[in-house]
Amino acid sequence: MASQKAWAVVAGVGPGTGASVARRFAQHYSVALLARNRANFEPVVDEINAAGGKAIGISTDTSDGKSVKAAFEQLQKEIGSASIAAAIYNVGGRFVRKPFLELTDEEFESGWEANGRGAFHFSQAILPLLLKNTNAEYPPTLIFTSATAAMKGSALCASFATGKFAMRALAQSLAREFGPKGVHVVHAIIDGVIDIERTKEWKFDHPEAKIKPEAIADSYWYLHTQPRTCFTNEIDIRPAVEKW
Amino acid sequence: MASQKAWAVVAGVGPGTGASVARRFAQHYSVALLARNRANFEPVVDEINAAGGKAIGISTDTSDGKSVKAAFEQLQKEIGSASIAAAIYNVGGRFVRKPFLELTDEEFESGWEANGRGAFHFSQAILPLLLKNTNAEYPPTLIFTSATAAMKGSALCASFATGKFAMRALAQSLAREFGPKGVHVVHAIIDGVIDIERTKEWKFDHPEAKIKPEAIADSYWYLHTQPRTCFTNEIDIRPAVEKW
Amino acid sequence: MASQKAWAVVAGVGPGTGASVARRFAQHYSVALLARNRANFEPVVDEINAAGGKAIGISTDTSDGKSVKAAFEQLQKEIGSASIAAAIYNVGGRFVRKPFLELTDEEFESGWEANGRGAFHFSQAILPLLLKNTNAEYPPTLIFTSATAAMKGSALCASFATGKFAMRALAQSLAREFGPKGVHVVHAIIDGVIDIERTKEWKFDHPEAKIKPEAIADSYWYLHTQPRTCFTNEIDIRPAVEKW
Amino acid sequence: MASQKAWAVVAGVGPGTGASVARRFAQHYSVALLARNRANFEPVVDEINAAGGKAIGISTDTSDGKSVKAAFEQLQKEIGSASIAAAIYNVGGRFVRKPFLELTDEEFESGWEANGRGAFHFSQAILPLLLKNTNAEYPPTLIFTSATAAMKGSALCASFATGKFAMRALAQSLAREFGPKGVHVVHAIIDGVIDIERTKEWKFDHPEAKIKPEAIADSYWYLHTQPRTCFTNEIDIRPAVEKW
């Protein structure tokens, strides 16, 4: 019964990592795609369903607790008694780069909204569902898509860096609390430019200077399959030619 | 003219680090103490003024941009053309320790409010004043009081750790942007229990297991005196007997 | 032609990680096993050959440059024109835990010998061979088996920690120099007790408190298959129930 | 009685940090200067004695256990029953920067010799003396002069980085073992070019781009004065304009 397949939930779906992760996990699970704008997930939902997989999309603003609550009520209706096998929080928010004294309150706060508050709402909604599924083939998994800005607060990047540092703290805290309960939490440091339509014009000397989102998706899938005796809680991912 | 002495601004003044820092910097500067509750700074203000120093207190909620704006307007009136030599952001917020799934939105957000948003408001208000003072005896200094939770996201500490990680990111970003402009920004990792009235009952095996706030204040003063060729941007401070 | 299969080289083969890695890579490659004592690799070599794979063993002391040179001359004779696809440096050396003032010179130096000097000799011998193979199916890979002691210098562990910190420095330096040339270098932080015969008596509350070496081997294999646009240079691996 | 003054021991004395540290500590203590070449410490010894302080020099190769043993026997004779208040390990060794495959065994090993093995010999000789002095005015202190290479293994810097990573591991391990026994151990990350005769030709855009060794010495002195309730175990020091 296809409807009884377990589900993977991907929050933050645009044309890059989110879509690739959805396609990759759709090879094994039904997938639910959450994004603020329907236009972001609809093509991926259609593509997966057309290819014989099962996908749904739910419009969600993860920075808004009510929106997340509504989204998970709808999700529960859609999936019924099926279980949740994996969740990927891939919401990055805006990347604001400007002199600190020119940052508006709203610009500064945007890093936290996506990477702190949004990650909190999503985690509180998804963890009770993941905890029900600790006897599955693969340990239930929660992966946060993060960035180098989680490790280093660069000049002009106060908004993004505060958000990503906070995301790393949250991921560590959840890994330590929920690992012993059987949930696998990962902080994935994506260090480089993702190779998508929007970055096509960004030219680099080297033809492989951008990260393929399909390769990130493969990494996430691998992480999901790790057994309970061998959890990776932090991983970095970058092109071979990246400076770091 | 005493009124022409430069000023130090201490945000977050309770009976511990904030009060000790205020007393220490009052040996050289006039001091402005900011705290939400007047009751927190009034005894220290009175004590410093009675001892021949100069201190004022301004009721401020650093997590509220309007409150910070009003506080700095009042500060400007009080100090006139005098300059700002140093600023210490010592607002820690509540320390919430509980299972992640029991955290309310408000509890989770409290870490960010004090350590992220509040630090942002204070930094935006104080940095233009510090930038005016780069020819002073000591480079103008902005110190953030942080904690071990800035380095490690422990189980049950998602709120505090996300806030302190964010504070570290902010401090690094500011140090990198404003260091070359002559402002000295420091992230101070206070690792241990502060020895104050409230922690008197917390018994440890070792008589020197708690950090004296006076010693933290001495460290902050030393950091302030470092010349431009020798800035410390991160320091850890703990009792000799602390496990780390 | 089986003899034309590419080779994987595993240095440091005992009953745990090294043997499991050898078995895992033997599913795709011929494998060369290096260890000081023949008794350590012979059972694994025999087992792999009996199972239809191809394995050879070469007695090598990686801390001795001449021994490594001789080993690689023998290796070259054995593999002829075949290429090297992957190399794992899994030599850990002794774990000495004792008060610092009681450490002998030899005990202190043992951490460096295995994790610093030995890793240097092995890297200098293997990297020229890996560089010849950058057009292979998977980018040529050099993985260092490391430990939590690479991240934290604990009391009583000066020997092991200096060695593992040095190994991490070496792995980072090589990753940055040889990544752009197409070689994938990984520092793998194994955080926990490996589940082998020798640790059978080490009882933990939780049945899955030890790391299965087979799971580490799976992780190493996955890392080897990452494409050039998506290299992981550092990964941590621990049991779900491990405190960290 | 001047001869009863406590002593500070500085290992690694050239024209930069070592000499400045010796001068600074000579304001309070008698100082013993250790360096391989007499020519390195003799001018400083003479200068301190001429200025009314007390200094001696002992030719020592810290990478050689026998040389360190002989040096400390001589030191004991010179200081008699006086106590040791502080020790600074400032031996840096050669900085080798070259492609990894071109490193000779000797070049690679040089990072470890100075920063690992030498630091070990010096620590084993000095710690028993520091432990006798835990009731002094200031807690007995052992400071290691380190570098950014202790935090990041850059390409072409495998020798220096393995040495400095090892030094950091050693400093952490000693801080954790001997802190509770009253000895203050510090890892000081000096991030930048020291302003000495040899670097005069190194031009930077900014007039204050180099670190004054006197400022480092002031930092070390401050660290030495920290009380047992407020130890700093790691500090970074860099020019305001340094990129990091």
PDB file of N, CA and C in Angstrom, chain B residues 166-208:
ATOM      1  N   ALA B 166      24.685  33.018  19.203  1.00  0.00           N
ATOM      2  CA  ALA B 166      24.406  34.208  18.385  1.00  0.00           C
ATOM      3  C   ALA B 166      25.241  35.390  18.855  1.00  0.00           C
ATOM      4  N   MET B 167      25.371  35.523  20.169  1.00  0.00           N
ATOM      5  CA  MET B 167      26.190  36.613  20.703  1.00  0.00           C
ATOM      6  C   MET B 167      27.648  36.484  20.236  1.00  0.00           C
ATOM      7  N   ARG B 168      28.151  35.259  20.221  1.00  0.00           N
ATOM      8  CA  ARG B 168      29.529  35.054  19.762  1.00  0.00           C
ATOM      9  C   ARG B 168      29.680  35.427  18.286  1.00  0.00           C
ATOM     10  N   ALA B 169      28.688  35.045  17.487  1.00  0.00           N
ATOM     11  CA  ALA B 169      28.725  35.396  16.063  1.00  0.00           C
ATOM     12  C   ALA B 169      28.729  36.913  15.896  1.00  0.00           C
ATOM     13  N   LEU B 170      27.878  37.578  16.653  1.00  0.00           N
ATOM     14  CA  LEU B 170      27.805  39.039  16.568  1.00  0.00           C
ATOM     15  C   LEU B 170      29.139  39.657  16.975  1.00  0.00           C
ATOM     16  N   ALA B 171      29.696  39.190  18.080  1.00  0.00           N
ATOM     17  CA  ALA B 171      30.967  39.749  18.553  1.00  0.00           C
ATOM     18  C   ALA B 171      32.069  39.552  17.517  1.00  0.00           C
ATOM     19  N   GLN B 172      32.122  38.362  16.899  1.00  0.00           N
ATOM     20  CA  GLN B 172      33.149  38.123  15.873  1.00  0.00           C
ATOM     21  C   GLN B 172      32.948  39.049  14.676  1.00  0.00           C
ATOM     22  N   SER B 173      31.716  39.182  14.246  1.00  0.00           N
ATOM     23  CA  SER B 173      31.438  40.009  13.075  1.00  0.00           C
ATOM     24  C   SER B 173      31.801  41.470  13.354  1.00  0.00           C
ATOM     25  N   LEU B 174      31.467  41.938  14.536  1.00  0.00           N
ATOM     26  CA  LEU B 174      31.790  43.322  14.895  1.00  0.00           C
ATOM     27  C   LEU B 174      33.301  43.513  15.059  1.00  0.00           C
ATOM     28  N   ALA B 175      33.954  42.543  15.665  1.00  0.00           N
ATOM     29  CA  ALA B 175      35.410  42.648  15.833  1.00  0.00           C
ATOM     30  C   ALA B 175      36.088  42.777  14.476  1.00  0.00           C
ATOM     31  N   ARG B 176      35.607  42.002  13.510  1.00  0.00           N
ATOM     32  CA  ARG B 176      36.230  42.033  12.180  1.00  0.00           C
ATOM     33  C   ARG B 176      35.889  43.309  11.407  1.00  0.00           C
ATOM     34  N   GLU B 177      34.694  43.851  11.629  1.00  0.00           N
ATOM     35  CA  GLU B 177      34.330  45.078  10.905  1.00  0.00           C
ATOM     36  C   GLU B 177      34.922  46.316  11.574  1.00  0.00           C
ATOM     37  N   PHE B 178      34.887  46.371  12.906  1.00  0.00           N
ATOM     38  CA  PHE B 178      35.245  47.611  13.595  1.00  0.00           C
ATOM     39  C   PHE B 178      36.669  47.621  14.160  1.00  0.00           C
ATOM     40  N   GLY B 179      37.310  46.446  14.231  1.00  0.00           N
ATOM     41  CA  GLY B 179      38.714  46.431  14.657  1.00  0.00           C
ATOM     42  C   GLY B 179      39.581  47.325  13.774  1.00  0.00           C
ATOM     43  N   PRO B 180      39.529  47.109  12.469  1.00  0.00           N
ATOM     44  CA  PRO B 180      40.358  47.962  11.593  1.00  0.00           C
ATOM     45  C   PRO B 180      39.985  49.447  11.693  1.00  0.00           C
ATOM     46  N   LYS B 181      38.809  49.752  12.221  1.00  0.00           N
ATOM     47  CA  LYS B 181      38.421  51.156  12.431  1.00  0.00           C
ATOM     48  C   LYS B 181      38.796  51.645  13.825  1.00  0.00           C
ATOM     49  N   GLY B 182      39.451  50.787  14.611  1.00  0.00           N
ATOM     50  CA  GLY B 182      39.973  51.232  15.893  1.00  0.00           C
ATOM     51  C   GLY B 182      39.150  50.892  17.115  1.00  0.00           C
ATOM     52  N   VAL B 183      38.067  50.135  16.932  1.00  0.00           N
ATOM     53  CA  VAL B 183      37.265  49.734  18.091  1.00  0.00           C
ATOM     54  C   VAL B 183      37.610  48.290  18.459  1.00  0.00           C
ATOM     55  N   HIS B 184      37.799  48.065  19.722  1.00  0.00           N
ATOM     56  CA  HIS B 184      38.216  46.764  20.239  1.00  0.00           C
ATOM     57  C   HIS B 184      36.983  46.008  20.732  1.00  0.00           C
ATOM     58  N   VAL B 185      36.652  44.915  20.073  1.00  0.00           N
ATOM     59  CA  VAL B 185      35.465  44.133  20.439  1.00  0.00           C
ATOM     60  C   VAL B 185      35.919  42.793  21.013  1.00  0.00           C
ATOM     61  N   VAL B 186      35.354  42.413  22.128  1.00  0.00           N
ATOM     62  CA  VAL B 186      35.775  41.195  22.828  1.00  0.00           C
ATOM     63  C   VAL B 186      34.578  40.318  23.178  1.00  0.00           C
ATOM     64  N   HIS B 187      34.747  39.017  22.951  1.00  0.00           N
ATOM     65  CA  HIS B 187      33.786  38.015  23.406  1.00  0.00           C
ATOM     66  C   HIS B 187      34.412  37.305  24.602  1.00  0.00           C
ATOM     67  N   ALA B 188      33.831  37.513  25.794  1.00  0.00           N
ATOM     68  CA  ALA B 188      34.403  36.968  27.033  1.00  0.00           C
ATOM     69  C   ALA B 188      33.572  35.777  27.506  1.00  0.00           C
ATOM     70  N   ILE B 189      34.205  34.613  27.470  1.00  0.00           N
ATOM     71  CA  ILE B 189      33.508  33.376  27.848  1.00  0.00           C
ATOM     72  C   ILE B 189      33.666  33.147  29.345  1.00  0.00           C
ATOM     73  N   ILE B 190      32.645  33.467  30.106  1.00  0.00           N
ATOM     74  CA  ILE B 190      32.691  33.252  31.559  1.00  0.00           C
ATOM     75  C   ILE B 190      32.186  31.839  31.825  1.00  0.00           C
ATOM     76  N   ASP B 191      33.072  31.007  32.316  1.00  0.00           N
ATOM     77  CA  ASP B 191      32.786  29.579  32.455  1.00  0.00           C
ATOM     78  C   ASP B 191      32.766  29.201  33.928  1.00  0.00           C
ATOM     79  N   GLY B 192      31.585  29.320  34.525  1.00  0.00           N
ATOM     80  CA  GLY B 192      31.492  28.952  35.932  1.00  0.00           C
ATOM     81  C   GLY B 192      30.419  29.771  36.617  1.00  0.00           C
ATOM     82  N   VAL B 193      30.235  29.477  37.848  1.00  0.00           N
ATOM     83  CA  VAL B 193      29.217  30.148  38.660  1.00  0.00           C
ATOM     84  C   VAL B 193      29.826  31.407  39.267  1.00  0.00           C
ATOM     85  N   ILE B 194      29.099  32.524  39.160  1.00  0.00           N
ATOM     86  CA  ILE B 194      29.584  33.771  39.741  1.00  0.00           C
ATOM     87  C   ILE B 194      29.286  33.764  41.247  1.00  0.00           C
ATOM     88  N   ASP B 195      30.226  34.276  41.985  1.00  0.00           N
ATOM     89  CA  ASP B 195      30.106  34.270  43.445  1.00  0.00           C
ATOM     90  C   ASP B 195      29.322  35.505  43.911  1.00  0.00           C
ATOM     91  N   ILE B 196      28.007  35.364  44.000  1.00  0.00           N
ATOM     92  CA  ILE B 196      27.146  36.472  44.458  1.00  0.00           C
ATOM     93  C   ILE B 196      26.166  35.958  45.499  1.00  0.00           C
ATOM     94  N   GLU B 197      25.411  36.865  46.052  1.00  0.00           N
ATOM     95  CA  GLU B 197      24.437  36.526  47.081  1.00  0.00           C
ATOM     96  C   GLU B 197      23.561  35.334  46.668  1.00  0.00           C
ATOM     97  N   ARG B 198      23.039  35.422  45.446  1.00  0.00           N
ATOM     98  CA  ARG B 198      22.082  34.422  44.978  1.00  0.00           C
ATOM     99  C   ARG B 198      22.697  33.017  44.909  1.00  0.00           C
ATOM    100  N   THR B 199      24.028  32.929  44.733  1.00  0.00           N
ATOM    101  CA  THR B 199      24.652  31.611  44.586  1.00  0.00           C
ATOM    102  C   THR B 199      25.348  31.165  45.873  1.00  0.00           C
ATOM    103  N   LYS B 200      25.099  31.908  46.956  1.00  0.00           N
ATOM    104  CA  LYS B 200      25.791  31.585  48.213  1.00  0.00           C
ATOM    105  C   LYS B 200      25.494  30.177  48.691  1.00  0.00           C
ATOM    106  N   GLU B 201      24.252  29.765  48.422  1.00  0.00           N
ATOM    107  CA  GLU B 201      23.845  28.440  48.901  1.00  0.00           C
ATOM    108  C   GLU B 201      24.390  27.310  48.031  1.00  0.00           C
ATOM    109  N   TRP B 202      24.869  27.661  46.846  1.00  0.00           N
ATOM    110  CA  TRP B 202      25.386  26.625  45.957  1.00  0.00           C
ATOM    111  C   TRP B 202      26.744  26.189  46.475  1.00  0.00           C
ATOM    112  N   LYS B 203      26.767  25.044  47.104  1.00  0.00           N
ATOM    113  CA  LYS B 203      27.997  24.596  47.748  1.00  0.00           C
ATOM    114  C   LYS B 203      28.839  23.745  46.786  1.00  0.00           C
ATOM    115  N   PHE B 204      30.105  23.988  46.813  1.00  0.00           N
ATOM    116  CA  PHE B 204      31.050  23.184  46.041  1.00  0.00           C
ATOM    117  C   PHE B 204      32.078  22.616  47.003  1.00  0.00           C
ATOM    118  N   ASP B 205      32.761  21.570  46.564  1.00  0.00           N
ATOM    119  CA  ASP B 205      33.795  20.968  47.404  1.00  0.00           C
ATOM    120  C   ASP B 205      34.911  21.965  47.678  1.00  0.00           C
ATOM    121  N   HIS B 206      35.185  22.779  46.684  1.00  0.00           N
ATOM    122  CA  HIS B 206      36.362  23.625  46.780  1.00  0.00           C
ATOM    123  C   HIS B 206      35.968  25.056  47.142  1.00  0.00           C
ATOM    124  N   PRO B 207      36.687  25.685  48.063  1.00  0.00           N
ATOM    125  CA  PRO B 207      36.306  27.033  48.503  1.00  0.00           C
ATOM    126  C   PRO B 207      36.420  28.088  47.400  1.00  0.00           C
ATOM    127  N   GLU B 208      37.226  27.817  46.382  1.00  0.00           N
ATOM    128  CA  GLU B 208      37.376  28.807  45.314  1.00  0.00           C
ATOM    129  C   GLU B 208      36.747  28.333  44.005  1.00  0.00           C
TER     130      GLU B 208
END
